PDB file of C-alpha atoms and ligand atoms in Angstrom:
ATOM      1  CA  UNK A 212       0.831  22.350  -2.306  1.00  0.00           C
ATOM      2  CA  UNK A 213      -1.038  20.792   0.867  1.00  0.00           C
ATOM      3  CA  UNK A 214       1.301  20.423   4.120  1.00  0.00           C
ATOM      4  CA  UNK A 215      -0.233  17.163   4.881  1.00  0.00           C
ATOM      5  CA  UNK A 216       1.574  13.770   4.691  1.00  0.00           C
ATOM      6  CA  UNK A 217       0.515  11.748   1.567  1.00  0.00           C
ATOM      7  CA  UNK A 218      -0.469   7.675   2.300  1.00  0.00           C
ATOM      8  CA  UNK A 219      -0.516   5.625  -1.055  1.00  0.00           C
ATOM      9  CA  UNK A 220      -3.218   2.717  -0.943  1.00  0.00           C
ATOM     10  CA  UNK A 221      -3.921  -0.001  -3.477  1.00  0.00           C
ATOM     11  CA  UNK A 222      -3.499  -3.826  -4.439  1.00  0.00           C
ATOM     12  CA  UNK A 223       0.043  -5.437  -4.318  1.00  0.00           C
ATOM     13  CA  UNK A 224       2.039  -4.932  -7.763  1.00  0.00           C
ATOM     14  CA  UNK A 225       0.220  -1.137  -8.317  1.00  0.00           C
ATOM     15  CA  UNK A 226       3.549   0.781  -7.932  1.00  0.00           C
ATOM     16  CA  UNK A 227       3.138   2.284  -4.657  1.00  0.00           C
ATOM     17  CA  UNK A 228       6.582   1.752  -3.634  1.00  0.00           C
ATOM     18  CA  UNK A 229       8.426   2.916  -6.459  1.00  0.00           C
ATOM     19  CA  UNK A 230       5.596   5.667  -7.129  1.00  0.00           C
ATOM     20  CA  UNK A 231       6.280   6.795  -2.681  1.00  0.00           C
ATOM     21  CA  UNK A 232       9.993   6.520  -3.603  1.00  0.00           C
ATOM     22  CA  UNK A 233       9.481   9.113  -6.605  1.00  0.00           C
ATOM     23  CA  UNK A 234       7.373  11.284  -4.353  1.00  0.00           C
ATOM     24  CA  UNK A 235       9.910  11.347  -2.171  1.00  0.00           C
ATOM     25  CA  UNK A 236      12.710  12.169  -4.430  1.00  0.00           C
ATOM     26  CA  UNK A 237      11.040  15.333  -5.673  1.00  0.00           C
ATOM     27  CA  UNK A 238       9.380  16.551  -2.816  1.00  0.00           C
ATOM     28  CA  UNK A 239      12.300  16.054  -0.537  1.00  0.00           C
ATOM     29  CA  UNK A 240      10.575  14.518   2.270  1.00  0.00           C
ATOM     30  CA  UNK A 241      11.366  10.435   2.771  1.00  0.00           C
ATOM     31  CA  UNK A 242       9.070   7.607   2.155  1.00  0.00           C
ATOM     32  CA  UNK A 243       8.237   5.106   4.781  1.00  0.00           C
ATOM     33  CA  UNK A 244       7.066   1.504   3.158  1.00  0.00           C
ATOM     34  CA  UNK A 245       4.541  -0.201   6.059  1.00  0.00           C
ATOM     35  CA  UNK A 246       5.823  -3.564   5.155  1.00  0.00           C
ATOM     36  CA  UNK A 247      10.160  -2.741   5.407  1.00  0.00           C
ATOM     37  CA  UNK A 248       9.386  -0.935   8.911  1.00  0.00           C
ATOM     38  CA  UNK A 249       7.218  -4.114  10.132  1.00  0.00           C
ATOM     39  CA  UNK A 250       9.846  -6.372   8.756  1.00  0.00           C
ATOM     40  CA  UNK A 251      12.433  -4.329  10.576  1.00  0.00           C
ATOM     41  CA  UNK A 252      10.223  -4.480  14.163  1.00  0.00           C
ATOM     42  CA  UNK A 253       9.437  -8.009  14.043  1.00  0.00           C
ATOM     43  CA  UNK A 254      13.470  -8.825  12.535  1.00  0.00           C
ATOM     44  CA  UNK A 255      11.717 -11.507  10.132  1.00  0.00           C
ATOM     45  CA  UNK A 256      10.541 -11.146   6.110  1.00  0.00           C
ATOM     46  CA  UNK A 257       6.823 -10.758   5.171  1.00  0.00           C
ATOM     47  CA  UNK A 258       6.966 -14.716   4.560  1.00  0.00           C
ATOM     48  CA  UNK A 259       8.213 -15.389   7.350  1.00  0.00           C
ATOM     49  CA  UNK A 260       5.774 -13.425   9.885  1.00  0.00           C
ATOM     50  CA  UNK A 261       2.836 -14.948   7.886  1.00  0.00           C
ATOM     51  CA  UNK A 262       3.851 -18.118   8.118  1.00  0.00           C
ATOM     52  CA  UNK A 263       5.050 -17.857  11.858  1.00  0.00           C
ATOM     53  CA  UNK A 264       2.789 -16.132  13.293  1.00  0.00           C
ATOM     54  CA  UNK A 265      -0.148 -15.863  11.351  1.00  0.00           C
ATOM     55  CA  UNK A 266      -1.855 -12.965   9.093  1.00  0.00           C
ATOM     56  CA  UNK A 267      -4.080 -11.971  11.869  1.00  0.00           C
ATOM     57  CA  UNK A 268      -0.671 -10.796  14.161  1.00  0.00           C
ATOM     58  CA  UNK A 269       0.493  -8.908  10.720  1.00  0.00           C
ATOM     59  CA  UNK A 270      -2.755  -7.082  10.767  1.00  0.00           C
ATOM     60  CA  UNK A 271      -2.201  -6.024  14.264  1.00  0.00           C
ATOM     61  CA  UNK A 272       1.136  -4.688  13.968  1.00  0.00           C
ATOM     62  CA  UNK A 273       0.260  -2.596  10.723  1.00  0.00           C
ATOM     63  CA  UNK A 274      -2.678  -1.037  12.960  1.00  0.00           C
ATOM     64  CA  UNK A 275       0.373  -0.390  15.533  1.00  0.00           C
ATOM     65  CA  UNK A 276       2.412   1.056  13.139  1.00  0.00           C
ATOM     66  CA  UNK A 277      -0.407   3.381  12.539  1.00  0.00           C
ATOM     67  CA  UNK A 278      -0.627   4.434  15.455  1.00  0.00           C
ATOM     68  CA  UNK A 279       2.880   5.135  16.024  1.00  0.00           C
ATOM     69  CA  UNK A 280       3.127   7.478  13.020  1.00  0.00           C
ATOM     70  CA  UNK A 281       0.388   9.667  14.412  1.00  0.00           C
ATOM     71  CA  UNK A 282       2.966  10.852  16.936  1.00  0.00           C
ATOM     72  CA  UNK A 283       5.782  11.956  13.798  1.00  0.00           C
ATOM     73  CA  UNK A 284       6.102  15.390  13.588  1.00  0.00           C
ATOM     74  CA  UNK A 285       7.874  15.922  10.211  1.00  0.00           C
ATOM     75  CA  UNK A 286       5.639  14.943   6.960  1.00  0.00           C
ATOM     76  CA  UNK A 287       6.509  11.987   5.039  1.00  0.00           C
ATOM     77  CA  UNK A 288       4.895   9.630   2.115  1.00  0.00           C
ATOM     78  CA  UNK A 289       3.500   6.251   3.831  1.00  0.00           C
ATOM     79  CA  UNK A 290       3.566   3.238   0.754  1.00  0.00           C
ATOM     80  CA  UNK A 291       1.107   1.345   2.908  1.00  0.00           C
ATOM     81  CA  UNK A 292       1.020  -2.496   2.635  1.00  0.00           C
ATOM     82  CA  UNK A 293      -2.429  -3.715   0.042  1.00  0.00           C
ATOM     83  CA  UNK A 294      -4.658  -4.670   2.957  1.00  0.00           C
ATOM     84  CA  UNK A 295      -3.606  -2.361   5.192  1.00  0.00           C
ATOM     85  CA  UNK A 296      -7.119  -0.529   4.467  1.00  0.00           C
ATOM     86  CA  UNK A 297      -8.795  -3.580   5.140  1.00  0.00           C
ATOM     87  CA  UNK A 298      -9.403  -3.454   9.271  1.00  0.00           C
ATOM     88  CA  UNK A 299     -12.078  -0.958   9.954  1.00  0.00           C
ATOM     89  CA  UNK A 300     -10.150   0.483  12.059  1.00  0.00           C
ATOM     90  CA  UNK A 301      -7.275   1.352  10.248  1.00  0.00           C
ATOM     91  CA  UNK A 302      -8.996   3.922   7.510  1.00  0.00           C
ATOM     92  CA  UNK A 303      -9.786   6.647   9.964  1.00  0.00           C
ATOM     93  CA  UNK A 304      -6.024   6.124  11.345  1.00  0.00           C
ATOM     94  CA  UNK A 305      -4.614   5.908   7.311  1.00  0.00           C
ATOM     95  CA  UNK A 306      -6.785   9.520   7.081  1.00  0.00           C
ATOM     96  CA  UNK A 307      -5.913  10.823  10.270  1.00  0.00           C
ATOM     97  CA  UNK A 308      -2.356  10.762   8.745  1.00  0.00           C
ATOM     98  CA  UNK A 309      -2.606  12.200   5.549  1.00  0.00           C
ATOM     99  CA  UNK A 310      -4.506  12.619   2.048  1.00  0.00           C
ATOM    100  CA  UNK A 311      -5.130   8.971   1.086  1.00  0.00           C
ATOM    101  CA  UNK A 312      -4.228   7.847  -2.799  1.00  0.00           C
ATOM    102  CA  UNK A 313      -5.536   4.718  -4.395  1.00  0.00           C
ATOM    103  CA  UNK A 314      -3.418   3.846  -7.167  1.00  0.00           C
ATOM    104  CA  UNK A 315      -5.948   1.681  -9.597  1.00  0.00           C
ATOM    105  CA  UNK A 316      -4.827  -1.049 -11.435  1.00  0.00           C
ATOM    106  CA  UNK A 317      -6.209  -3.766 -13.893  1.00  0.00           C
ATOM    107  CA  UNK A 318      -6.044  -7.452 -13.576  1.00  0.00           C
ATOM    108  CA  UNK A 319      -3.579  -7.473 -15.974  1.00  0.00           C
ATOM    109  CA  UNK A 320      -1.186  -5.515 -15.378  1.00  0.00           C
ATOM    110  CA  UNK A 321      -1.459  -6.595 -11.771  1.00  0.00           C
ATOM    111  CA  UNK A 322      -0.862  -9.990 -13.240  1.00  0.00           C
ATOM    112  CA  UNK A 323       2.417  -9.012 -15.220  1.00  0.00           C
ATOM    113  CA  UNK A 324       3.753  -7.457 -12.438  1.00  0.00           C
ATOM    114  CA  UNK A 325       3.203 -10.363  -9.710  1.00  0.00           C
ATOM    115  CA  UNK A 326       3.781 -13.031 -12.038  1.00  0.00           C
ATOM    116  CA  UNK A 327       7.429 -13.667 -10.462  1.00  0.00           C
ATOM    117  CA  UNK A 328       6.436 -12.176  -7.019  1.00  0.00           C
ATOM    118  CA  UNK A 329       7.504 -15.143  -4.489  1.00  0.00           C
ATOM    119  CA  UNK A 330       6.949 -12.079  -1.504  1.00  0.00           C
ATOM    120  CA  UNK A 331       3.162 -11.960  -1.329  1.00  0.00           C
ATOM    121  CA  UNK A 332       1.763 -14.924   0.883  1.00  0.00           C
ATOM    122  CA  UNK A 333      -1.915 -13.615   0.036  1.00  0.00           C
ATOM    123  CA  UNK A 334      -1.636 -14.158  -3.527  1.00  0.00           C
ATOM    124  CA  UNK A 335      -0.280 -17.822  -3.519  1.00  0.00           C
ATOM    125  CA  UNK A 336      -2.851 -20.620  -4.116  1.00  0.00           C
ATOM    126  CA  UNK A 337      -4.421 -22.689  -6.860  1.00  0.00           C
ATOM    127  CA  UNK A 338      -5.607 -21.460  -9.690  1.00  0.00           C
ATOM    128  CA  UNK A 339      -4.435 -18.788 -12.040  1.00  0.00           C
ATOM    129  CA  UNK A 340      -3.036 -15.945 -10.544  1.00  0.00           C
ATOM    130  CA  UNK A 341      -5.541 -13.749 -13.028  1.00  0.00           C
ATOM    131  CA  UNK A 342      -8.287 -15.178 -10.999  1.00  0.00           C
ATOM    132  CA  UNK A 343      -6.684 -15.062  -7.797  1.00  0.00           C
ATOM    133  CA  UNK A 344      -6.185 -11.549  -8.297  1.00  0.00           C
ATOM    134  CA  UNK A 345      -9.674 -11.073  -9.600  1.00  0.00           C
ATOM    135  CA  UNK A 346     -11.201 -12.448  -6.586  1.00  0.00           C
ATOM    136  CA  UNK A 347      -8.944 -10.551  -3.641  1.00  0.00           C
ATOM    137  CA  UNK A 348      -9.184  -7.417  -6.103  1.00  0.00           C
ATOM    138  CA  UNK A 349     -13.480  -7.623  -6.143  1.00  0.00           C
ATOM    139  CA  UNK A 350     -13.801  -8.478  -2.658  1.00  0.00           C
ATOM    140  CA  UNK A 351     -11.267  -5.436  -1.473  1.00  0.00           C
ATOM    141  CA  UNK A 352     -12.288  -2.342  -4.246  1.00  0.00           C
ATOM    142  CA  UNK A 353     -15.046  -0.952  -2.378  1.00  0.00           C
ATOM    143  CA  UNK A 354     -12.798  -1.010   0.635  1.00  0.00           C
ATOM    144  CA  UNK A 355     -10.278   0.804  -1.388  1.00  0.00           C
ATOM    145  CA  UNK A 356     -12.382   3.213  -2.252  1.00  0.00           C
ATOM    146  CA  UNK A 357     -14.158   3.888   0.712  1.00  0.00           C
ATOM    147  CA  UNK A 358     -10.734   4.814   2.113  1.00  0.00           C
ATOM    148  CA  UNK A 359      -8.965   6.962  -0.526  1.00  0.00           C
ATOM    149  CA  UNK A 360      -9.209  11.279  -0.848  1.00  0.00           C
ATOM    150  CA  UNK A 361      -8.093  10.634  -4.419  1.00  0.00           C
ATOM    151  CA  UNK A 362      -7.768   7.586  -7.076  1.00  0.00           C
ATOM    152  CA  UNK A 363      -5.232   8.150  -9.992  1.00  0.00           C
ATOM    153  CA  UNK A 364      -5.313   5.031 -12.712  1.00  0.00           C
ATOM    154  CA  UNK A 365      -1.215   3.256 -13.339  1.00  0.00           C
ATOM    155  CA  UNK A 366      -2.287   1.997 -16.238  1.00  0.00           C
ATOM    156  CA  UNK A 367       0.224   3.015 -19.278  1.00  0.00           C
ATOM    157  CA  UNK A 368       1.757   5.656 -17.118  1.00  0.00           C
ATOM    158  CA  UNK A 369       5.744   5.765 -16.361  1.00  0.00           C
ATOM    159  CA  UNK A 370       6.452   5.767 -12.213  1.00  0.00           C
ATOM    160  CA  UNK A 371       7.524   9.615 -12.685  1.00  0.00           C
ATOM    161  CA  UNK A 372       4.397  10.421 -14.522  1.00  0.00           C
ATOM    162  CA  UNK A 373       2.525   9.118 -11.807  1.00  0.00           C
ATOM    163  CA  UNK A 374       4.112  11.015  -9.201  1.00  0.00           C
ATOM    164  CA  UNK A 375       3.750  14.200 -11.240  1.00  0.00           C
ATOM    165  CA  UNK A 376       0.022  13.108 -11.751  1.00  0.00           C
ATOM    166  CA  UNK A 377      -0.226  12.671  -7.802  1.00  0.00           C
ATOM    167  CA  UNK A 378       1.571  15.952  -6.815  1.00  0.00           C
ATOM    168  CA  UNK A 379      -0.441  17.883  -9.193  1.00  0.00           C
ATOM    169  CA  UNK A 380      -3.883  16.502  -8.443  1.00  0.00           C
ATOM    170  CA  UNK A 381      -2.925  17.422  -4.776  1.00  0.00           C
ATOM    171  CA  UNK A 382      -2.046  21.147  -5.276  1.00  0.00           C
TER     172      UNK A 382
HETATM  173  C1  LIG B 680      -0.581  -7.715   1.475  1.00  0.00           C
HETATM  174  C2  LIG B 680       0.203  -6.826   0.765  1.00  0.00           C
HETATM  175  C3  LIG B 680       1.653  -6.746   0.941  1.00  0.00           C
HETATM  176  C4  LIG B 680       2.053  -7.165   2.354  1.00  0.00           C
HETATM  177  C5  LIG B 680       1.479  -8.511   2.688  1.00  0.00           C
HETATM  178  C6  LIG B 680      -0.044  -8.540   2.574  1.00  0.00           C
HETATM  179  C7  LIG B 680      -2.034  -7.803   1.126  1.00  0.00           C
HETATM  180  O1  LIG B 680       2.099  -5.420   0.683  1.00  0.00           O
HETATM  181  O2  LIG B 680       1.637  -6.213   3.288  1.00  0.00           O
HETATM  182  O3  LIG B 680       2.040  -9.453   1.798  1.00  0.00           O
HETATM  183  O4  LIG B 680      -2.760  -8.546   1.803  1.00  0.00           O
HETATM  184  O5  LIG B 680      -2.440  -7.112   0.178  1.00  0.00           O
HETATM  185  P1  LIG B 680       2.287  -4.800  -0.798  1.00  0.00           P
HETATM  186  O6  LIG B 680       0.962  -4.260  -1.225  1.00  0.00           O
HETATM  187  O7  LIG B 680       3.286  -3.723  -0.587  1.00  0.00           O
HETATM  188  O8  LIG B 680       2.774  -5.882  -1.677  1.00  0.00           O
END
């Protein structure tokens, strides 16, 4: 098994918190979620940073957060935030870190799963949230990929099958 810290990538609604918090359980090293540890910093919800202080100020203090993990000595599992990959900048940090992991989803099932989501400023707007999806997830998959070591696919796959999937395809 590689020694290096593992940094799961992909749209909002793919799993990777649940999928980091499974890695963590049975690998015994913890999981640090990009968007709890900004929340924490800035003592105010995802919401409530967008709408205070703009996206662009978000951005910045996920590329500071970044930064501050390169100094952590022990290895963890980083669920990053969906367009944390986004800023040019940030994908040499995000690999600098650790192995990179897209988890792919469909519209879908991305769908299903944010269908109730009142968290996710970037996904709010008119139209259905299929096609609101469909455009964010176009414009950002060759981002995502240009940033990941490794893609594994959510679809019909149980959170601990994915982690097993994960850990094995990184032995
Ligand atoms: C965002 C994804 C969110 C959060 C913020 C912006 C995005 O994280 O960082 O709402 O632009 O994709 P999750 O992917 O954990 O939902």
């Amino acid at each position: 098994m590689s020694e290096k810290n593992i940094v799961l990538i992909g749209f909002m609604g793919t799993g990777k918190s649940s999928v980091g918090r499974a890695l963590s359980r049975e690998m015994g090293i913890p999981v640090l979620d990009s968007d709890r540890l900004i929340e924490e910093l800035e003592g105010m919800t995802i919401n409530e940073i967008f709408a205070r202080k703009g996206q662009p100020y978000f951005r910045d203090a996920e590329t500071h957060l970044l930064k501050d993990l390169k100094g952590r000595k022990e290895r963890f599992i980083l669920s990053a935030g969906g367009g944390m990959p986004l800023r040019e900048e940030n994908r040499p940090l995000m690999r600098a870190l650790g192995t990179v992991v897209l988890i792919d989803s469909t519209v879908e099932s991305l769908a299903r799963r944010l269908s109730r989501a009142t968290d996710r400023p970037n996904i709010r707007g008119e139209g259905s949230l299929e096609d609101r999806i469909k455009t964010l997830l176009d414009e950002r998959m060759p981002i995502y990929l240009d940033a990941a070591d490794l893609i594994v696919k959510n679809e019909g796959k149980s959170v601990r099958r994915l982690a097993g999937e994960i850990r094995n395809r990184l032995n």
